[in-house]
PDB file of C-alpha atoms in Angstrom:
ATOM      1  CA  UNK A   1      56.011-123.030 -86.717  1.00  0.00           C
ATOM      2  CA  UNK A   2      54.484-124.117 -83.733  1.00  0.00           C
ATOM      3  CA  UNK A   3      50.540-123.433 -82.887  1.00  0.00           C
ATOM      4  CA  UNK A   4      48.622-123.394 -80.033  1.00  0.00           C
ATOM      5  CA  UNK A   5      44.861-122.960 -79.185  1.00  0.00           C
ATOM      6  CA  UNK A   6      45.619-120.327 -76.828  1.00  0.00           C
ATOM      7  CA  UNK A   7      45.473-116.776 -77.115  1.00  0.00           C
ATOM      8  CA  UNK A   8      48.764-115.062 -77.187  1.00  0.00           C
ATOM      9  CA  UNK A   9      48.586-113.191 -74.058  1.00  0.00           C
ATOM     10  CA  UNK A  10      47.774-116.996 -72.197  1.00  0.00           C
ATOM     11  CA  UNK A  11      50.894-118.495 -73.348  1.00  0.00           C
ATOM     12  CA  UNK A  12      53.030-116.027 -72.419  1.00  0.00           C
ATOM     13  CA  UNK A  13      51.392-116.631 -68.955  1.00  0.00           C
ATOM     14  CA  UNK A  14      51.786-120.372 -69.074  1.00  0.00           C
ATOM     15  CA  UNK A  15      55.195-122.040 -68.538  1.00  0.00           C
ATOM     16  CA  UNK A  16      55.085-125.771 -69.039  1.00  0.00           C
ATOM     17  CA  UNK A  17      51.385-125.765 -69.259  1.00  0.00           C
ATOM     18  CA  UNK A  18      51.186-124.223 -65.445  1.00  0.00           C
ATOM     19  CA  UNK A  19      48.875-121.266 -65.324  1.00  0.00           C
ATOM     20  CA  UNK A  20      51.165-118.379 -64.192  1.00  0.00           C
ATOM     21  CA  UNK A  21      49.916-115.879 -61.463  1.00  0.00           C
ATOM     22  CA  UNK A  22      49.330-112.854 -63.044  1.00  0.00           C
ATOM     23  CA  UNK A  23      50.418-109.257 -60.613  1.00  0.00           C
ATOM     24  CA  UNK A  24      49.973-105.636 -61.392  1.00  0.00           C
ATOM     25  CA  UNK A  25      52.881-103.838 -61.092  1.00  0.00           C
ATOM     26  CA  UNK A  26      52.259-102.249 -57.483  1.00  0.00           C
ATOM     27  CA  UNK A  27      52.127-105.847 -56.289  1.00  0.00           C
ATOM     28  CA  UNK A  28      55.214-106.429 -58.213  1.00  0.00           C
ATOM     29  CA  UNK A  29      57.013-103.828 -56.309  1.00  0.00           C
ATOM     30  CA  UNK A  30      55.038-105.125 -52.637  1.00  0.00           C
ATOM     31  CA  UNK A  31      56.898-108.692 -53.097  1.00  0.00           C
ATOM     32  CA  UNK A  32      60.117-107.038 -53.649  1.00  0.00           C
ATOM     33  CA  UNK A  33      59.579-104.915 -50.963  1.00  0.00           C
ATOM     34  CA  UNK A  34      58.207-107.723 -48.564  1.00  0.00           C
ATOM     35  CA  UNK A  35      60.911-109.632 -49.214  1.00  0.00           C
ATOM     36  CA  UNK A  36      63.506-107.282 -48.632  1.00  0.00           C
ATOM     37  CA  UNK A  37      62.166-106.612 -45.624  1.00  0.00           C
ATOM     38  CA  UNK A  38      62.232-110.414 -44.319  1.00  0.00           C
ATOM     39  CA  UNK A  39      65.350-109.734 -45.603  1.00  0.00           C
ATOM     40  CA  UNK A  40      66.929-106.856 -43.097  1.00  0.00           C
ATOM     41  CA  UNK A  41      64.781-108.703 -40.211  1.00  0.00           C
ATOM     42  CA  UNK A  42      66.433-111.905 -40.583  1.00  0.00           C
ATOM     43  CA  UNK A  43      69.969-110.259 -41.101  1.00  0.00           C
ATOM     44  CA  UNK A  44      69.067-107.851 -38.248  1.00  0.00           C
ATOM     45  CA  UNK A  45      68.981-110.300 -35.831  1.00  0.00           C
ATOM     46  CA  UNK A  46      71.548-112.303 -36.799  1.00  0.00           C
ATOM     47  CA  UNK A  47      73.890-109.572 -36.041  1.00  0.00           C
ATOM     48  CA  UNK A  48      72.617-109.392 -32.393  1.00  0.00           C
ATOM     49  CA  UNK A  49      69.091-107.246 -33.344  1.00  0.00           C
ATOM     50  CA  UNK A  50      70.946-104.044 -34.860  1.00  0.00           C
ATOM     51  CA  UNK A  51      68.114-101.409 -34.704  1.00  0.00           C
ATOM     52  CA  UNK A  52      68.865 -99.965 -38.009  1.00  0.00           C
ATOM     53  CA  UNK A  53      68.277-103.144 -40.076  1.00  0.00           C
ATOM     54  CA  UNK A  54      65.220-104.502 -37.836  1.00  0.00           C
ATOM     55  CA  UNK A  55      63.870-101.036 -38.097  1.00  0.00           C
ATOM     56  CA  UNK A  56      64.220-101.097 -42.296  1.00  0.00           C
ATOM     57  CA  UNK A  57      62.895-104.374 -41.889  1.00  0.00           C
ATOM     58  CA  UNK A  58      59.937-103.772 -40.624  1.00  0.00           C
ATOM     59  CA  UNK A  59      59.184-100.819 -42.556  1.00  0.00           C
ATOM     60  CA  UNK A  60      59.887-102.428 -45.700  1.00  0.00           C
ATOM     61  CA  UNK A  61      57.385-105.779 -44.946  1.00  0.00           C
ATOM     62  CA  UNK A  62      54.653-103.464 -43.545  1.00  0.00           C
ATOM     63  CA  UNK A  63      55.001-101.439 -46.577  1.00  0.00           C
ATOM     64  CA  UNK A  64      55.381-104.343 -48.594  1.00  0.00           C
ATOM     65  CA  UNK A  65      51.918-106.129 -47.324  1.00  0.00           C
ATOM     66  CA  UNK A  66      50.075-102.800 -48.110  1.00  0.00           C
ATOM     67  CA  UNK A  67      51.257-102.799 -51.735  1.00  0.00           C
ATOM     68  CA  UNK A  68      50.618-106.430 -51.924  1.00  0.00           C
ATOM     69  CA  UNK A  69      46.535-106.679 -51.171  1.00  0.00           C
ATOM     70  CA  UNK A  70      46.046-102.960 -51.108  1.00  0.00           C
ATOM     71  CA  UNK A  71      45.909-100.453 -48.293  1.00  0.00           C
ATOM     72  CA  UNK A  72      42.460-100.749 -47.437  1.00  0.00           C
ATOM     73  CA  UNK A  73      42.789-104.784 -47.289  1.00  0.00           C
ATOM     74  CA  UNK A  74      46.012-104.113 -45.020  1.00  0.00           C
ATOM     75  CA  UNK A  75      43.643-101.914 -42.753  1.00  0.00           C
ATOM     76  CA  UNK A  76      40.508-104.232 -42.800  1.00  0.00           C
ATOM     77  CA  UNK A  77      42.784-107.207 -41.683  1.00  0.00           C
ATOM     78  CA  UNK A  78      45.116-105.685 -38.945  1.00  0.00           C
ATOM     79  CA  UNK A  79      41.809-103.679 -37.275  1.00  0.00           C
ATOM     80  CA  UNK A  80      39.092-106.574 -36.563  1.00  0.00           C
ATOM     81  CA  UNK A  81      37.652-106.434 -33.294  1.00  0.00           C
ATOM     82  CA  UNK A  82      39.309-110.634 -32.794  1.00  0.00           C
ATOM     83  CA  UNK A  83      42.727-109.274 -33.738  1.00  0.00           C
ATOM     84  CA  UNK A  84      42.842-105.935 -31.789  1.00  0.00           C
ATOM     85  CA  UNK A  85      45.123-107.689 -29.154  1.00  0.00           C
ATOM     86  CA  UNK A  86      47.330-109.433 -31.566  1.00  0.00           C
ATOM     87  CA  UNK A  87      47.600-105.838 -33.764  1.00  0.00           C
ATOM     88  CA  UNK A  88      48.418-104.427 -30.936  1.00  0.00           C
ATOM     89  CA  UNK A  89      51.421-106.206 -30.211  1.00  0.00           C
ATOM     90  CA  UNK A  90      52.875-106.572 -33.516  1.00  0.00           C
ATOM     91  CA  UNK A  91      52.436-102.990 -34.102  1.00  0.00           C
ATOM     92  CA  UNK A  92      53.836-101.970 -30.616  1.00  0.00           C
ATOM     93  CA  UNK A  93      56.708-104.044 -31.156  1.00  0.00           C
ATOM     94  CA  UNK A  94      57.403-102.583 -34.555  1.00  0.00           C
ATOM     95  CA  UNK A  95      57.126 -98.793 -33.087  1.00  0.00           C
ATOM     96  CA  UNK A  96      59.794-100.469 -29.699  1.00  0.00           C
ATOM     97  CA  UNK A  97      62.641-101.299 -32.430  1.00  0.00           C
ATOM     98  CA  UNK A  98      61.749 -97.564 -33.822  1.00  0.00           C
ATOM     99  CA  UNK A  99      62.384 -96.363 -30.687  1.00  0.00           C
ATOM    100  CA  UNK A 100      65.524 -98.647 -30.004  1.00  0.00           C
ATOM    101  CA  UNK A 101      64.641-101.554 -27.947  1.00  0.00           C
ATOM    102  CA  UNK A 102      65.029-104.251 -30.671  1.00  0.00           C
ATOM    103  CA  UNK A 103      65.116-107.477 -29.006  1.00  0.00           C
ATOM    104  CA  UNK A 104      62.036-105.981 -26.477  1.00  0.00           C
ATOM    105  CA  UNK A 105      60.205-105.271 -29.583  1.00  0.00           C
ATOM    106  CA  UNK A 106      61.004-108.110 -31.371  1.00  0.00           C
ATOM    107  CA  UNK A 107      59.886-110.408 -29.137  1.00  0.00           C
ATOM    108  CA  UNK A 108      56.550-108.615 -29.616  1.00  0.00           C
ATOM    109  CA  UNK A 109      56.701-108.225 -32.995  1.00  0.00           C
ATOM    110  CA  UNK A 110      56.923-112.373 -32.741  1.00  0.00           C
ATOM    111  CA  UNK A 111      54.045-112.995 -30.627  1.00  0.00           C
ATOM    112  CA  UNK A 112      51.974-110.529 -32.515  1.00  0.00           C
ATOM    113  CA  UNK A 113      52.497-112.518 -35.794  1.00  0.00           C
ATOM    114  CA  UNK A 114      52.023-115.547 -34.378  1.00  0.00           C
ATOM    115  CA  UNK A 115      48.433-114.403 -32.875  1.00  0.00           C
ATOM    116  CA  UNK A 116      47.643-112.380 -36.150  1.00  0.00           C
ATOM    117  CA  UNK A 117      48.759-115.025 -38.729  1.00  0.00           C
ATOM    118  CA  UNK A 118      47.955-118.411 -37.143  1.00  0.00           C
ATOM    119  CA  UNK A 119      45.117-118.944 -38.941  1.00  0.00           C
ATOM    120  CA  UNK A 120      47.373-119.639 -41.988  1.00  0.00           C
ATOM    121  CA  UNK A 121      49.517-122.149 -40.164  1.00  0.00           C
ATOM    122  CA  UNK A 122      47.132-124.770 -40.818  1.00  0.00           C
ATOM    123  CA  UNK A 123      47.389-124.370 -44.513  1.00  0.00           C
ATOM    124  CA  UNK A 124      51.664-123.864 -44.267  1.00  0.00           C
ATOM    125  CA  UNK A 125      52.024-126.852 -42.781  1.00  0.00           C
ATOM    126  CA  UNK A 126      49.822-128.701 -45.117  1.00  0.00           C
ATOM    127  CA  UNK A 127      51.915-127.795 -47.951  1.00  0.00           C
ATOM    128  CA  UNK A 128      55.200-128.062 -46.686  1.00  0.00           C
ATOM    129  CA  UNK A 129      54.359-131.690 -45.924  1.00  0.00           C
ATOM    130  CA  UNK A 130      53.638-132.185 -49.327  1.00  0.00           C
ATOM    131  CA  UNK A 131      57.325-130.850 -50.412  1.00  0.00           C
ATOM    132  CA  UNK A 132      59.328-133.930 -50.447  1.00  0.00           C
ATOM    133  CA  UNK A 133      62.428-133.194 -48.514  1.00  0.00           C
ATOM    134  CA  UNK A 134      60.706-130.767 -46.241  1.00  0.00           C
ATOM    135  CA  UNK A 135      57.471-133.307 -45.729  1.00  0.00           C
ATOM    136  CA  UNK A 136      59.887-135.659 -44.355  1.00  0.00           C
ATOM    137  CA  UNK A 137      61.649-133.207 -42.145  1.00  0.00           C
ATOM    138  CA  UNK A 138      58.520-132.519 -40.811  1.00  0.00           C
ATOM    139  CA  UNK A 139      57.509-136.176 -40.132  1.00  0.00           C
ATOM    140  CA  UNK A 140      60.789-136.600 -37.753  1.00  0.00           C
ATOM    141  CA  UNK A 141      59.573-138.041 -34.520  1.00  0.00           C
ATOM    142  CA  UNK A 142      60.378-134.450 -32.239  1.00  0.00           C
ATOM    143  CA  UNK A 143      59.665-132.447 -35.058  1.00  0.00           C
ATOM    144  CA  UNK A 144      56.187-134.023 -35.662  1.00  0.00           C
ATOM    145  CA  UNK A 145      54.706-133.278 -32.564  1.00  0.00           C
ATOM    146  CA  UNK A 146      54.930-129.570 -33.270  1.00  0.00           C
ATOM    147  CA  UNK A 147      54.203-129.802 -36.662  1.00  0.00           C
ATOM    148  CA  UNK A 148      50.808-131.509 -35.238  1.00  0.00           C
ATOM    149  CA  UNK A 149      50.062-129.047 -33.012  1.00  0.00           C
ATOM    150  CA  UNK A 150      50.745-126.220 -35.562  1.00  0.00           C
ATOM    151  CA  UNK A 151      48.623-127.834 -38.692  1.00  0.00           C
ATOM    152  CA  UNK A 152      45.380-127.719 -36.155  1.00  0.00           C
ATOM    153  CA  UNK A 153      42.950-125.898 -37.349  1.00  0.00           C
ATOM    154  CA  UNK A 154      41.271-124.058 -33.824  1.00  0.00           C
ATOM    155  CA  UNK A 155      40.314-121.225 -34.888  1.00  0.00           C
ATOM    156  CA  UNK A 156      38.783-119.613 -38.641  1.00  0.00           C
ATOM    157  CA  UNK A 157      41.142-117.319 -40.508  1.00  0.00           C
TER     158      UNK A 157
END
Protein backbone atom coordinates (compact mmCIF):
# COMPACT_ATOMS: atom_id res chain seq x y z
CA UNK A 1 0.00 0.00 0.00
CA UNK A 2 1.37 3.15 -0.78
CA UNK A 3 2.11 6.01 2.06
CA UNK A 4 2.58 9.41 2.03
CA UNK A 5 3.49 12.14 4.64
CA UNK A 6 0.61 14.11 3.69
CA UNK A 7 -2.61 14.45 5.17
CA UNK A 8 -5.40 12.93 3.24
CA UNK A 9 -7.28 15.93 2.35
CA UNK A 10 -3.57 17.37 0.69
CA UNK A 11 -3.23 14.57 -1.62
CA UNK A 12 -6.37 14.60 -2.93
CA UNK A 13 -5.44 18.29 -3.71
CA UNK A 14 -2.10 17.45 -5.23
CA UNK A 15 -1.82 15.90 -8.72
CA UNK A 16 1.72 15.00 -9.64
CA UNK A 17 3.07 16.73 -6.66
CA UNK A 18 1.46 20.27 -8.01
CA UNK A 19 -0.45 21.99 -5.28
CA UNK A 20 -4.04 22.17 -6.67
CA UNK A 21 -6.09 25.48 -6.31
CA UNK A 22 -8.59 24.88 -3.98
CA UNK A 23 -12.48 26.88 -4.90
CA UNK A 24 -15.64 26.97 -2.90
CA UNK A 25 -18.38 25.97 -4.70
CA UNK A 26 -19.87 29.57 -5.61
CA UNK A 27 -16.56 30.13 -7.37
CA UNK A 28 -17.01 26.82 -8.93
CA UNK A 29 -20.21 27.87 -10.45
CA UNK A 30 -18.53 31.81 -11.32
CA UNK A 31 -15.86 29.94 -13.73
CA UNK A 32 -18.53 28.05 -15.37
CA UNK A 33 -20.48 30.89 -15.66
CA UNK A 34 -17.53 33.23 -16.83
CA UNK A 35 -16.70 31.01 -19.23
CA UNK A 36 -19.86 30.49 -20.75
CA UNK A 37 -20.20 33.82 -21.09
CA UNK A 38 -16.77 34.34 -23.13
CA UNK A 39 -18.46 31.74 -24.63
CA UNK A 40 -21.87 33.44 -26.21
CA UNK A 41 -19.56 36.73 -26.71
CA UNK A 42 -17.16 35.10 -28.88
CA UNK A 43 -19.94 33.07 -30.78
CA UNK A 44 -22.04 36.28 -30.79
CA UNK A 45 -19.89 38.02 -32.84
CA UNK A 46 -18.90 35.59 -35.00
CA UNK A 47 -22.34 35.40 -36.28
CA UNK A 48 -22.28 39.16 -37.18
CA UNK A 49 -22.93 40.49 -33.21
CA UNK A 50 -26.48 38.71 -32.75
CA UNK A 51 -27.91 40.69 -29.74
CA UNK A 52 -29.31 37.72 -28.07
CA UNK A 53 -26.01 35.82 -27.60
CA UNK A 54 -23.78 39.10 -26.89
CA UNK A 55 -26.49 40.08 -24.52
CA UNK A 56 -26.29 36.35 -22.57
CA UNK A 57 -22.79 36.91 -22.88
CA UNK A 58 -22.36 39.59 -21.06
CA UNK A 59 -24.70 38.77 -18.44
CA UNK A 60 -23.25 35.53 -17.86
CA UNK A 61 -19.28 36.98 -17.46
CA UNK A 62 -20.53 39.91 -15.31
CA UNK A 63 -22.34 37.46 -13.27
CA UNK A 64 -19.65 35.15 -13.48
CA UNK A 65 -16.81 37.76 -12.08
CA UNK A 66 -19.18 38.53 -9.10
CA UNK A 67 -19.37 34.86 -8.08
CA UNK A 68 -15.76 34.51 -8.72
CA UNK A 69 -14.09 37.22 -6.05
CA UNK A 70 -17.37 38.06 -4.44
CA UNK A 71 -19.84 40.86 -4.98
CA UNK A 72 -18.37 43.33 -2.86
CA UNK A 73 -14.75 42.71 -4.57
CA UNK A 74 -16.69 43.05 -8.05
CA UNK A 75 -18.02 46.50 -6.67
CA UNK A 76 -14.72 47.75 -5.01
CA UNK A 77 -12.86 47.09 -8.38
CA UNK A 78 -15.30 48.41 -11.13
CA UNK A 79 -16.07 51.82 -8.78
CA UNK A 80 -12.44 53.41 -8.04
CA UNK A 81 -12.27 56.94 -8.62
CA UNK A 82 -9.00 55.90 -11.60
CA UNK A 83 -11.44 53.53 -13.28
CA UNK A 84 -14.71 55.59 -13.27
CA UNK A 85 -14.09 56.38 -17.04
CA UNK A 86 -13.11 52.95 -18.06
CA UNK A 87 -16.40 51.47 -15.87
CA UNK A 88 -18.20 53.64 -17.53
CA UNK A 89 -17.68 52.44 -20.85
CA UNK A 90 -17.66 48.84 -20.33
CA UNK A 91 -20.79 49.09 -18.46
CA UNK A 92 -22.47 51.45 -21.06
CA UNK A 93 -21.55 49.21 -23.70
CA UNK A 94 -22.94 46.19 -21.93
CA UNK A 95 -26.46 48.12 -21.21
CA UNK A 96 -26.09 49.35 -25.65
CA UNK A 97 -26.18 45.46 -26.68
CA UNK A 98 -29.23 45.28 -23.98
CA UNK A 99 -30.78 47.76 -25.73
CA UNK A 100 -29.85 46.39 -29.30
CA UNK A 101 -26.96 48.16 -30.71
CA UNK A 102 -24.42 45.28 -30.47
CA UNK A 103 -21.56 46.18 -32.53
CA UNK A 104 -22.00 50.12 -30.98
CA UNK A 105 -21.79 48.55 -27.66
CA UNK A 106 -19.32 46.22 -28.30
CA UNK A 107 -16.93 48.36 -29.41
CA UNK A 108 -17.35 49.94 -25.96
CA UNK A 109 -17.54 47.07 -24.14
CA UNK A 110 -13.79 46.57 -25.86
CA UNK A 111 -12.30 49.76 -24.97
CA UNK A 112 -13.72 49.59 -21.52
CA UNK A 113 -11.84 46.27 -20.85
CA UNK A 114 -8.95 47.28 -22.27
CA UNK A 115 -8.81 50.57 -19.90
CA UNK A 116 -10.18 48.50 -16.86
CA UNK A 117 -7.96 45.37 -17.25
CA UNK A 118 -4.63 46.64 -18.62
CA UNK A 119 -2.98 46.52 -15.65
CA UNK A 120 -2.96 42.68 -16.01
CA UNK A 121 -1.52 42.75 -19.49
CA UNK A 122 1.82 43.06 -18.19
CA UNK A 123 1.60 39.87 -16.28
CA UNK A 124 -0.44 37.93 -19.55
CA UNK A 125 2.11 38.58 -21.64
CA UNK A 126 4.78 37.48 -19.32
CA UNK A 127 3.37 34.14 -19.12
CA UNK A 128 2.34 33.46 -22.43
CA UNK A 129 5.96 34.02 -23.42
CA UNK A 130 6.91 31.46 -21.22
CA UNK A 131 4.40 28.82 -23.04
CA UNK A 132 6.54 27.31 -25.62
CA UNK A 133 4.60 27.44 -28.80
CA UNK A 134 2.82 30.60 -27.85
CA UNK A 135 6.32 32.35 -26.49
CA UNK A 136 7.54 31.92 -29.89
CA UNK A 137 4.48 33.22 -31.60
CA UNK A 138 4.89 36.06 -29.65
CA UNK A 139 8.61 36.64 -30.48
CA UNK A 140 7.65 36.88 -34.43
CA UNK A 141 9.22 40.03 -35.70
CA UNK A 142 5.44 42.05 -36.32
CA UNK A 143 4.02 40.33 -33.58
CA UNK A 144 6.79 41.40 -31.10
CA UNK A 145 6.43 44.88 -31.36
CA UNK A 146 2.95 44.70 -29.89
CA UNK A 147 3.66 42.19 -27.60
CA UNK A 148 6.38 44.90 -26.31
CA UNK A 149 4.22 47.52 -26.08
CA UNK A 150 1.51 45.42 -24.29
CA UNK A 151 3.99 43.64 -21.52
CA UNK A 152 4.89 47.48 -20.33
CA UNK A 153 4.16 47.99 -17.19
CA UNK A 154 2.83 52.10 -17.14
CA UNK A 155 0.62 52.10 -14.87
CA UNK A 156 -0.08 49.96 -11.13
CA UNK A 157 -2.94 47.49 -11.18
Amino acid sequence: MWHSSLPEDDIARSLFGVKMISLTDSQKIGMGLTGFGVFFLFFGMILFFDKALLAIGNILFVAGLAFVIGLERTFRFFFQKHKMKATGFFLGGVLVVLIGWPIIGVVLEIYGFFLLFRGFFPVVVGFIRRIPVLGSILNLPFISAYADKAGESNTMV
